[in-house]
Structures are given as structure tokens and as C-alpha cells.
Amino acid sequence: NSTELKDIHYIYSHSYNKAEFLRSDSNVGKYVGFREFGMKNAERWNNDPHVLSWRRAQKEMFCHHNSEVWYRKVLLRS
């Protein structure tokens, strides 16, 4: 029940055929790969500072904005 960006946990994942192979976790701060294909992509994306900064910006853009909207419209009315 917080609108603080530091309290929000943002997860972005890639799946194929119902199996997750790549995940970005805002608390970890980098991509984590599962299976050989995911580990290769995670290593490549973790070495690119542009990709990592873009993913951090996604957390701020989506989570911070939406948490403020939900807090005002839903939590304050209950």
C-alpha cells in the first residue's frame, strides 16, 4: 500500500511455449536467464548499459504512475 518507487517490485519476463526463459527483476537489477537460450540473452543484455537503463526507466514509467492512480482511486475509497 505504498506509492514509493523503492517499495515497488517490477518483474518483466519472456516465455516461449509456457516456459519462462528470461526475467528482469527490479530488485536484482539485471536479467536472469533460464535454459541455454535465456542465459545467452541475459548475458548479452546485462552487458549493454542502454538495455539496463531502459528497463529501470520502465519501472518508473509504469509502476510509479500506476501506483499513484490506484492509491488515489482505490485505496483511499476503501
PDB file of N, CA and C in Angstrom:
ATOM      1  N   ASN A   1       0.824  -1.191   0.000  1.00  0.00           N
ATOM      2  CA  ASN A   1       0.000   0.000   0.000  1.00  0.00           C
ATOM      3  C   ASN A   1       0.864   1.248   0.000  1.00  0.00           C
ATOM      4  N   SER A   2       1.819   1.276  -0.884  1.00  0.00           N
ATOM      5  CA  SER A   2       2.734   2.400  -0.921  1.00  0.00           C
ATOM      6  C   SER A   2       2.872   2.909  -2.353  1.00  0.00           C
ATOM      7  N   THR A   3       3.055   4.216  -2.494  1.00  0.00           N
ATOM      8  CA  THR A   3       3.313   4.790  -3.813  1.00  0.00           C
ATOM      9  C   THR A   3       4.795   5.088  -3.996  1.00  0.00           C
ATOM     10  N   GLU A   4       5.606   4.744  -3.016  1.00  0.00           N
ATOM     11  CA  GLU A   4       7.039   4.970  -3.111  1.00  0.00           C
ATOM     12  C   GLU A   4       7.647   4.008  -4.128  1.00  0.00           C
ATOM     13  N   LEU A   5       8.478   4.538  -5.033  1.00  0.00           N
ATOM     14  CA  LEU A   5       9.064   3.719  -6.087  1.00  0.00           C
ATOM     15  C   LEU A   5       9.993   2.648  -5.523  1.00  0.00           C
ATOM     16  N   LYS A   6      10.637   2.921  -4.404  1.00  0.00           N
ATOM     17  CA  LYS A   6      11.562   1.945  -3.810  1.00  0.00           C
ATOM     18  C   LYS A   6      10.826   0.724  -3.249  1.00  0.00           C
ATOM     19  N   ASP A   7       9.533   0.866  -2.957  1.00  0.00           N
ATOM     20  CA  ASP A   7       8.752  -0.232  -2.396  1.00  0.00           C
ATOM     21  C   ASP A   7       8.097  -1.112  -3.459  1.00  0.00           C
ATOM     22  N   ILE A   8       8.231  -0.726  -4.724  1.00  0.00           N
ATOM     23  CA  ILE A   8       7.562  -1.440  -5.808  1.00  0.00           C
ATOM     24  C   ILE A   8       8.524  -2.452  -6.421  1.00  0.00           C
ATOM     25  N   HIS A   9       8.009  -3.634  -6.683  1.00  0.00           N
ATOM     26  CA  HIS A   9       8.790  -4.728  -7.258  1.00  0.00           C
ATOM     27  C   HIS A   9       8.304  -4.950  -8.691  1.00  0.00           C
ATOM     28  N   TYR A  10       9.153  -4.696  -9.690  1.00  0.00           N
ATOM     29  CA  TYR A  10       8.787  -4.794 -11.104  1.00  0.00           C
ATOM     30  C   TYR A  10       9.479  -5.999 -11.727  1.00  0.00           C
ATOM     31  N   ILE A  11       8.683  -6.902 -12.309  1.00  0.00           N
ATOM     32  CA  ILE A  11       9.222  -8.100 -12.960  1.00  0.00           C
ATOM     33  C   ILE A  11       8.773  -8.118 -14.407  1.00  0.00           C
ATOM     34  N   TYR A  12       9.735  -8.340 -15.305  1.00  0.00           N
ATOM     35  CA  TYR A  12       9.467  -8.459 -16.734  1.00  0.00           C
ATOM     36  C   TYR A  12      10.047  -9.789 -17.189  1.00  0.00           C
ATOM     37  N   SER A  13       9.244 -10.618 -17.861  1.00  0.00           N
ATOM     38  CA  SER A  13       9.752 -11.936 -18.235  1.00  0.00           C
ATOM     39  C   SER A  13       9.394 -12.281 -19.671  1.00  0.00           C
ATOM     40  N   HIS A  14      10.189 -13.163 -20.246  1.00  0.00           N
ATOM     41  CA  HIS A  14       9.955 -13.704 -21.584  1.00  0.00           C
ATOM     42  C   HIS A  14       9.677 -15.191 -21.443  1.00  0.00           C
ATOM     43  N   SER A  15       8.668 -15.651 -22.175  1.00  0.00           N
ATOM     44  CA  SER A  15       8.308 -17.068 -22.153  1.00  0.00           C
ATOM     45  C   SER A  15       8.122 -17.559 -23.582  1.00  0.00           C
ATOM     46  N   TYR A  16       8.332 -18.845 -23.744  1.00  0.00           N
ATOM     47  CA  TYR A  16       8.053 -19.499 -25.011  1.00  0.00           C
ATOM     48  C   TYR A  16       7.461 -20.864 -24.707  1.00  0.00           C
ATOM     49  N   ASN A  17       6.306 -21.134 -25.315  1.00  0.00           N
ATOM     50  CA  ASN A  17       5.633 -22.412 -25.119  1.00  0.00           C
ATOM     51  C   ASN A  17       5.381 -22.684 -23.625  1.00  0.00           C
ATOM     52  N   LYS A  18       4.930 -21.663 -22.915  1.00  0.00           N
ATOM     53  CA  LYS A  18       4.591 -21.706 -21.481  1.00  0.00           C
ATOM     54  C   LYS A  18       5.792 -21.919 -20.563  1.00  0.00           C
ATOM     55  N   ALA A  19       6.996 -21.757 -21.087  1.00  0.00           N
ATOM     56  CA  ALA A  19       8.195 -21.929 -20.256  1.00  0.00           C
ATOM     57  C   ALA A  19       8.969 -20.611 -20.228  1.00  0.00           C
ATOM     58  N   GLU A  20       9.189 -20.095 -19.031  1.00  0.00           N
ATOM     59  CA  GLU A  20       9.943 -18.853 -18.882  1.00  0.00           C
ATOM     60  C   GLU A  20      11.425 -19.116 -19.157  1.00  0.00           C
ATOM     61  N   PHE A  21      12.034 -18.231 -19.968  1.00  0.00           N
ATOM     62  CA  PHE A  21      13.460 -18.392 -20.248  1.00  0.00           C
ATOM     63  C   PHE A  21      14.277 -17.159 -19.908  1.00  0.00           C
ATOM     64  N   LEU A  22      13.636 -16.034 -19.592  1.00  0.00           N
ATOM     65  CA  LEU A  22      14.373 -14.812 -19.281  1.00  0.00           C
ATOM     66  C   LEU A  22      13.521 -13.940 -18.373  1.00  0.00           C
ATOM     67  N   ARG A  23      14.148 -13.328 -17.367  1.00  0.00           N
ATOM     68  CA  ARG A  23      13.421 -12.466 -16.436  1.00  0.00           C
ATOM     69  C   ARG A  23      14.289 -11.288 -16.031  1.00  0.00           C
ATOM     70  N   SER A  24      13.650 -10.136 -15.945  1.00  0.00           N
ATOM     71  CA  SER A  24      14.285  -8.944 -15.394  1.00  0.00           C
ATOM     72  C   SER A  24      13.543  -8.607 -14.111  1.00  0.00           C
ATOM     73  N   ASP A  25      14.281  -8.472 -13.035  1.00  0.00           N
ATOM     74  CA  ASP A  25      13.701  -8.219 -11.724  1.00  0.00           C
ATOM     75  C   ASP A  25      14.289  -6.910 -11.204  1.00  0.00           C
ATOM     76  N   SER A  26      13.417  -5.967 -10.820  1.00  0.00           N
ATOM     77  CA  SER A  26      13.910  -4.661 -10.380  1.00  0.00           C
ATOM     78  C   SER A  26      14.721  -4.750  -9.101  1.00  0.00           C
ATOM     79  N   ASN A  27      14.461  -5.709  -8.242  1.00  0.00           N
ATOM     80  CA  ASN A  27      15.250  -5.848  -7.017  1.00  0.00           C
ATOM     81  C   ASN A  27      16.624  -6.429  -7.289  1.00  0.00           C
ATOM     82  N   VAL A  28      16.745  -7.277  -8.312  1.00  0.00           N
ATOM     83  CA  VAL A  28      18.039  -7.847  -8.679  1.00  0.00           C
ATOM     84  C   VAL A  28      18.835  -6.841  -9.504  1.00  0.00           C
ATOM     85  N   GLY A  29      18.163  -6.115 -10.410  1.00  0.00           N
ATOM     86  CA  GLY A  29      18.819  -5.082 -11.205  1.00  0.00           C
ATOM     87  C   GLY A  29      19.472  -5.576 -12.478  1.00  0.00           C
ATOM     88  N   LYS A  30      19.182  -6.804 -12.867  1.00  0.00           N
ATOM     89  CA  LYS A  30      19.739  -7.335 -14.106  1.00  0.00           C
ATOM     90  C   LYS A  30      18.842  -8.456 -14.606  1.00  0.00           C
ATOM     91  N   TYR A  31      19.168  -8.941 -15.799  1.00  0.00           N
ATOM     92  CA  TYR A  31      18.428 -10.050 -16.383  1.00  0.00           C
ATOM     93  C   TYR A  31      18.969 -11.370 -15.852  1.00  0.00           C
ATOM     94  N   VAL A  32      18.072 -12.320 -15.657  1.00  0.00           N
ATOM     95  CA  VAL A  32      18.432 -13.664 -15.235  1.00  0.00           C
ATOM     96  C   VAL A  32      17.876 -14.617 -16.284  1.00  0.00           C
ATOM     97  N   GLY A  33      18.730 -15.500 -16.786  1.00  0.00           N
ATOM     98  CA  GLY A  33      18.311 -16.424 -17.823  1.00  0.00           C
ATOM     99  C   GLY A  33      18.079 -17.823 -17.288  1.00  0.00           C
ATOM    100  N   PHE A  34      17.111 -18.484 -17.876  1.00  0.00           N
ATOM    101  CA  PHE A  34      16.810 -19.878 -17.579  1.00  0.00           C
ATOM    102  C   PHE A  34      16.954 -20.650 -18.882  1.00  0.00           C
ATOM    103  N   ARG A  35      17.566 -21.782 -18.846  1.00  0.00           N
ATOM    104  CA  ARG A  35      17.869 -22.590 -20.018  1.00  0.00           C
ATOM    105  C   ARG A  35      18.969 -21.911 -20.833  1.00  0.00           C
ATOM    106  N   GLU A  36      19.525 -22.599 -21.767  1.00  0.00           N
ATOM    107  CA  GLU A  36      20.688 -22.097 -22.509  1.00  0.00           C
ATOM    108  C   GLU A  36      20.365 -20.821 -23.293  1.00  0.00           C
ATOM    109  N   PHE A  37      19.230 -20.796 -23.985  1.00  0.00           N
ATOM    110  CA  PHE A  37      18.860 -19.626 -24.781  1.00  0.00           C
ATOM    111  C   PHE A  37      18.689 -18.384 -23.902  1.00  0.00           C
ATOM    112  N   GLY A  38      18.028 -18.532 -22.772  1.00  0.00           N
ATOM    113  CA  GLY A  38      17.811 -17.413 -21.873  1.00  0.00           C
ATOM    114  C   GLY A  38      19.089 -16.906 -21.232  1.00  0.00           C
ATOM    115  N   MET A  39      19.996 -17.818 -20.902  1.00  0.00           N
ATOM    116  CA  MET A  39      21.253 -17.398 -20.277  1.00  0.00           C
ATOM    117  C   MET A  39      22.118 -16.617 -21.266  1.00  0.00           C
ATOM    118  N   LYS A  40      22.120 -17.005 -22.534  1.00  0.00           N
ATOM    119  CA  LYS A  40      22.889 -16.265 -23.546  1.00  0.00           C
ATOM    120  C   LYS A  40      22.333 -14.854 -23.730  1.00  0.00           C
ATOM    121  N   ASN A  41      21.020 -14.740 -23.801  1.00  0.00           N
ATOM    122  CA  ASN A  41      20.413 -13.420 -23.956  1.00  0.00           C
ATOM    123  C   ASN A  41      20.590 -12.567 -22.711  1.00  0.00           C
ATOM    124  N   ALA A  42      20.488 -13.159 -21.542  1.00  0.00           N
ATOM    125  CA  ALA A  42      20.679 -12.409 -20.297  1.00  0.00           C
ATOM    126  C   ALA A  42      22.095 -11.852 -20.227  1.00  0.00           C
ATOM    127  N   GLU A  43      23.072 -12.650 -20.591  1.00  0.00           N
ATOM    128  CA  GLU A  43      24.460 -12.183 -20.577  1.00  0.00           C
ATOM    129  C   GLU A  43      24.653 -11.026 -21.559  1.00  0.00           C
ATOM    130  N   ARG A  44      24.077 -11.153 -22.741  1.00  0.00           N
ATOM    131  CA  ARG A  44      24.216 -10.101 -23.757  1.00  0.00           C
ATOM    132  C   ARG A  44      23.530  -8.813 -23.297  1.00  0.00           C
ATOM    133  N   TRP A  45      22.328  -8.915 -22.755  1.00  0.00           N
ATOM    134  CA  TRP A  45      21.594  -7.726 -22.329  1.00  0.00           C
ATOM    135  C   TRP A  45      22.178  -7.109 -21.068  1.00  0.00           C
ATOM    136  N   ASN A  46      22.737  -7.901 -20.177  1.00  0.00           N
ATOM    137  CA  ASN A  46      23.359  -7.352 -18.971  1.00  0.00           C
ATOM    138  C   ASN A  46      24.636  -6.595 -19.285  1.00  0.00           C
ATOM    139  N   ASN A  47      25.280  -6.887 -20.400  1.00  0.00           N
ATOM    140  CA  ASN A  47      26.495  -6.174 -20.793  1.00  0.00           C
ATOM    141  C   ASN A  47      26.205  -4.907 -21.580  1.00  0.00           C
ATOM    142  N   ASP A  48      24.956  -4.619 -21.846  1.00  0.00           N
ATOM    143  CA  ASP A  48      24.571  -3.413 -22.584  1.00  0.00           C
ATOM    144  C   ASP A  48      23.937  -2.413 -21.607  1.00  0.00           C
ATOM    145  N   PRO A  49      24.641  -1.338 -21.269  1.00  0.00           N
ATOM    146  CA  PRO A  49      24.099  -0.390 -20.285  1.00  0.00           C
ATOM    147  C   PRO A  49      22.820   0.297 -20.758  1.00  0.00           C
ATOM    148  N   HIS A  50      22.652   0.436 -22.075  1.00  0.00           N
ATOM    149  CA  HIS A  50      21.434   1.055 -22.599  1.00  0.00           C
ATOM    150  C   HIS A  50      20.204   0.202 -22.268  1.00  0.00           C
ATOM    151  N   VAL A  51      20.315  -1.106 -22.419  1.00  0.00           N
ATOM    152  CA  VAL A  51      19.195  -2.013 -22.135  1.00  0.00           C
ATOM    153  C   VAL A  51      18.841  -1.970 -20.648  1.00  0.00           C
ATOM    154  N   LEU A  52      19.838  -1.985 -19.790  1.00  0.00           N
ATOM    155  CA  LEU A  52      19.569  -1.966 -18.345  1.00  0.00           C
ATOM    156  C   LEU A  52      18.947  -0.642 -17.900  1.00  0.00           C
ATOM    157  N   SER A  53      19.426   0.472 -18.436  1.00  0.00           N
ATOM    158  CA  SER A  53      18.849   1.762 -18.055  1.00  0.00           C
ATOM    159  C   SER A  53      17.425   1.902 -18.593  1.00  0.00           C
ATOM    160  N   TRP A  54      17.170   1.338 -19.779  1.00  0.00           N
ATOM    161  CA  TRP A  54      15.822   1.370 -20.336  1.00  0.00           C
ATOM    162  C   TRP A  54      14.868   0.570 -19.459  1.00  0.00           C
ATOM    163  N   ARG A  55      15.310  -0.579 -18.944  1.00  0.00           N
ATOM    164  CA  ARG A  55      14.445  -1.404 -18.098  1.00  0.00           C
ATOM    165  C   ARG A  55      14.164  -0.690 -16.781  1.00  0.00           C
ATOM    166  N   ARG A  56      15.153   0.019 -16.224  1.00  0.00           N
ATOM    167  CA  ARG A  56      14.921   0.788 -14.994  1.00  0.00           C
ATOM    168  C   ARG A  56      13.915   1.901 -15.236  1.00  0.00           C
ATOM    169  N   ALA A  57      13.988   2.528 -16.405  1.00  0.00           N
ATOM    170  CA  ALA A  57      13.039   3.592 -16.746  1.00  0.00           C
ATOM    171  C   ALA A  57      11.630   3.037 -16.896  1.00  0.00           C
ATOM    172  N   GLN A  58      11.497   1.800 -17.352  1.00  0.00           N
ATOM    173  CA  GLN A  58      10.190   1.171 -17.470  1.00  0.00           C
ATOM    174  C   GLN A  58       9.525   1.035 -16.101  1.00  0.00           C
ATOM    175  N   LYS A  59      10.300   0.708 -15.108  1.00  0.00           N
ATOM    176  CA  LYS A  59       9.748   0.595 -13.752  1.00  0.00           C
ATOM    177  C   LYS A  59       9.179   1.935 -13.311  1.00  0.00           C
ATOM    178  N   GLU A  60       9.937   2.987 -13.521  1.00  0.00           N
ATOM    179  CA  GLU A  60       9.462   4.301 -13.105  1.00  0.00           C
ATOM    180  C   GLU A  60       8.244   4.732 -13.911  1.00  0.00           C
ATOM    181  N   MET A  61       8.268   4.480 -15.211  1.00  0.00           N
ATOM    182  CA  MET A  61       7.180   4.924 -16.074  1.00  0.00           C
ATOM    183  C   MET A  61       5.875   4.181 -15.777  1.00  0.00           C
ATOM    184  N   PHE A  62       5.925   2.866 -15.666  1.00  0.00           N
ATOM    185  CA  PHE A  62       4.706   2.093 -15.462  1.00  0.00           C
ATOM    186  C   PHE A  62       4.296   2.019 -13.995  1.00  0.00           C
ATOM    187  N   CYS A  63       5.186   1.609 -13.157  1.00  0.00           N
ATOM    188  CA  CYS A  63       4.829   1.317 -11.770  1.00  0.00           C
ATOM    189  C   CYS A  63       4.526   2.566 -10.958  1.00  0.00           C
ATOM    190  N   HIS A  64       5.365   3.557 -11.060  1.00  0.00           N
ATOM    191  CA  HIS A  64       5.171   4.744 -10.231  1.00  0.00           C
ATOM    192  C   HIS A  64       3.873   5.447 -10.597  1.00  0.00           C
ATOM    193  N   HIS A  65       3.626   5.611 -11.884  1.00  0.00           N
ATOM    194  CA  HIS A  65       2.395   6.264 -12.330  1.00  0.00           C
ATOM    195  C   HIS A  65       1.167   5.470 -11.897  1.00  0.00           C
ATOM    196  N   ASN A  66       1.169   4.174 -12.165  1.00  0.00           N
ATOM    197  CA  ASN A  66       0.001   3.353 -11.851  1.00  0.00           C
ATOM    198  C   ASN A  66      -0.227   3.205 -10.356  1.00  0.00           C
ATOM    199  N   SER A  67       0.810   3.183  -9.567  1.00  0.00           N
ATOM    200  CA  SER A  67       0.614   3.071  -8.123  1.00  0.00           C
ATOM    201  C   SER A  67      -0.051   4.327  -7.574  1.00  0.00           C
ATOM    202  N   GLU A  68       0.297   5.472  -8.105  1.00  0.00           N
ATOM    203  CA  GLU A  68      -0.353   6.705  -7.657  1.00  0.00           C
ATOM    204  C   GLU A  68      -1.822   6.715  -8.048  1.00  0.00           C
ATOM    205  N   VAL A  69      -2.144   6.263  -9.256  1.00  0.00           N
ATOM    206  CA  VAL A  69      -3.537   6.211  -9.706  1.00  0.00           C
ATOM    207  C   VAL A  69      -4.340   5.253  -8.838  1.00  0.00           C
ATOM    208  N   TRP A  70      -3.828   4.040  -8.618  1.00  0.00           N
ATOM    209  CA  TRP A  70      -4.529   3.054  -7.801  1.00  0.00           C
ATOM    210  C   TRP A  70      -4.663   3.531  -6.360  1.00  0.00           C
ATOM    211  N   TYR A  71      -3.640   4.162  -5.845  1.00  0.00           N
ATOM    212  CA  TYR A  71      -3.708   4.629  -4.461  1.00  0.00           C
ATOM    213  C   TYR A  71      -4.817   5.659  -4.295  1.00  0.00           C
ATOM    214  N   ARG A  72      -4.877   6.606  -5.217  1.00  0.00           N
ATOM    215  CA  ARG A  72      -5.900   7.650  -5.123  1.00  0.00           C
ATOM    216  C   ARG A  72      -7.299   7.106  -5.341  1.00  0.00           C
ATOM    217  N   LYS A  73      -7.490   6.263  -6.331  1.00  0.00           N
ATOM    218  CA  LYS A  73      -8.845   5.856  -6.713  1.00  0.00           C
ATOM    219  C   LYS A  73      -9.359   4.650  -5.949  1.00  0.00           C
ATOM    220  N   VAL A  74      -8.498   3.768  -5.547  1.00  0.00           N
ATOM    221  CA  VAL A  74      -8.974   2.520  -4.926  1.00  0.00           C
ATOM    222  C   VAL A  74      -8.724   2.514  -3.422  1.00  0.00           C
ATOM    223  N   LEU A  75      -7.488   2.697  -3.023  1.00  0.00           N
ATOM    224  CA  LEU A  75      -7.153   2.527  -1.610  1.00  0.00           C
ATOM    225  C   LEU A  75      -7.753   3.599  -0.719  1.00  0.00           C
ATOM    226  N   LEU A  76      -7.847   4.820  -1.202  1.00  0.00           N
ATOM    227  CA  LEU A  76      -8.409   5.886  -0.366  1.00  0.00           C
ATOM    228  C   LEU A  76      -9.922   5.767  -0.210  1.00  0.00           C
ATOM    229  N   ARG A  77     -10.603   5.062  -1.127  1.00  0.00           N
ATOM    230  CA  ARG A  77     -12.035   4.902  -1.034  1.00  0.00           C
ATOM    231  C   ARG A  77     -12.435   3.723  -0.154  1.00  0.00           C
ATOM    232  N   SER A  78     -11.534   2.830   0.111  1.00  0.00           N
ATOM    233  CA  SER A  78     -11.912   1.657   0.906  1.00  0.00           C
ATOM    234  C   SER A  78     -11.768   1.891   2.384  1.00  0.00           C
TER     235      SER A  78
END
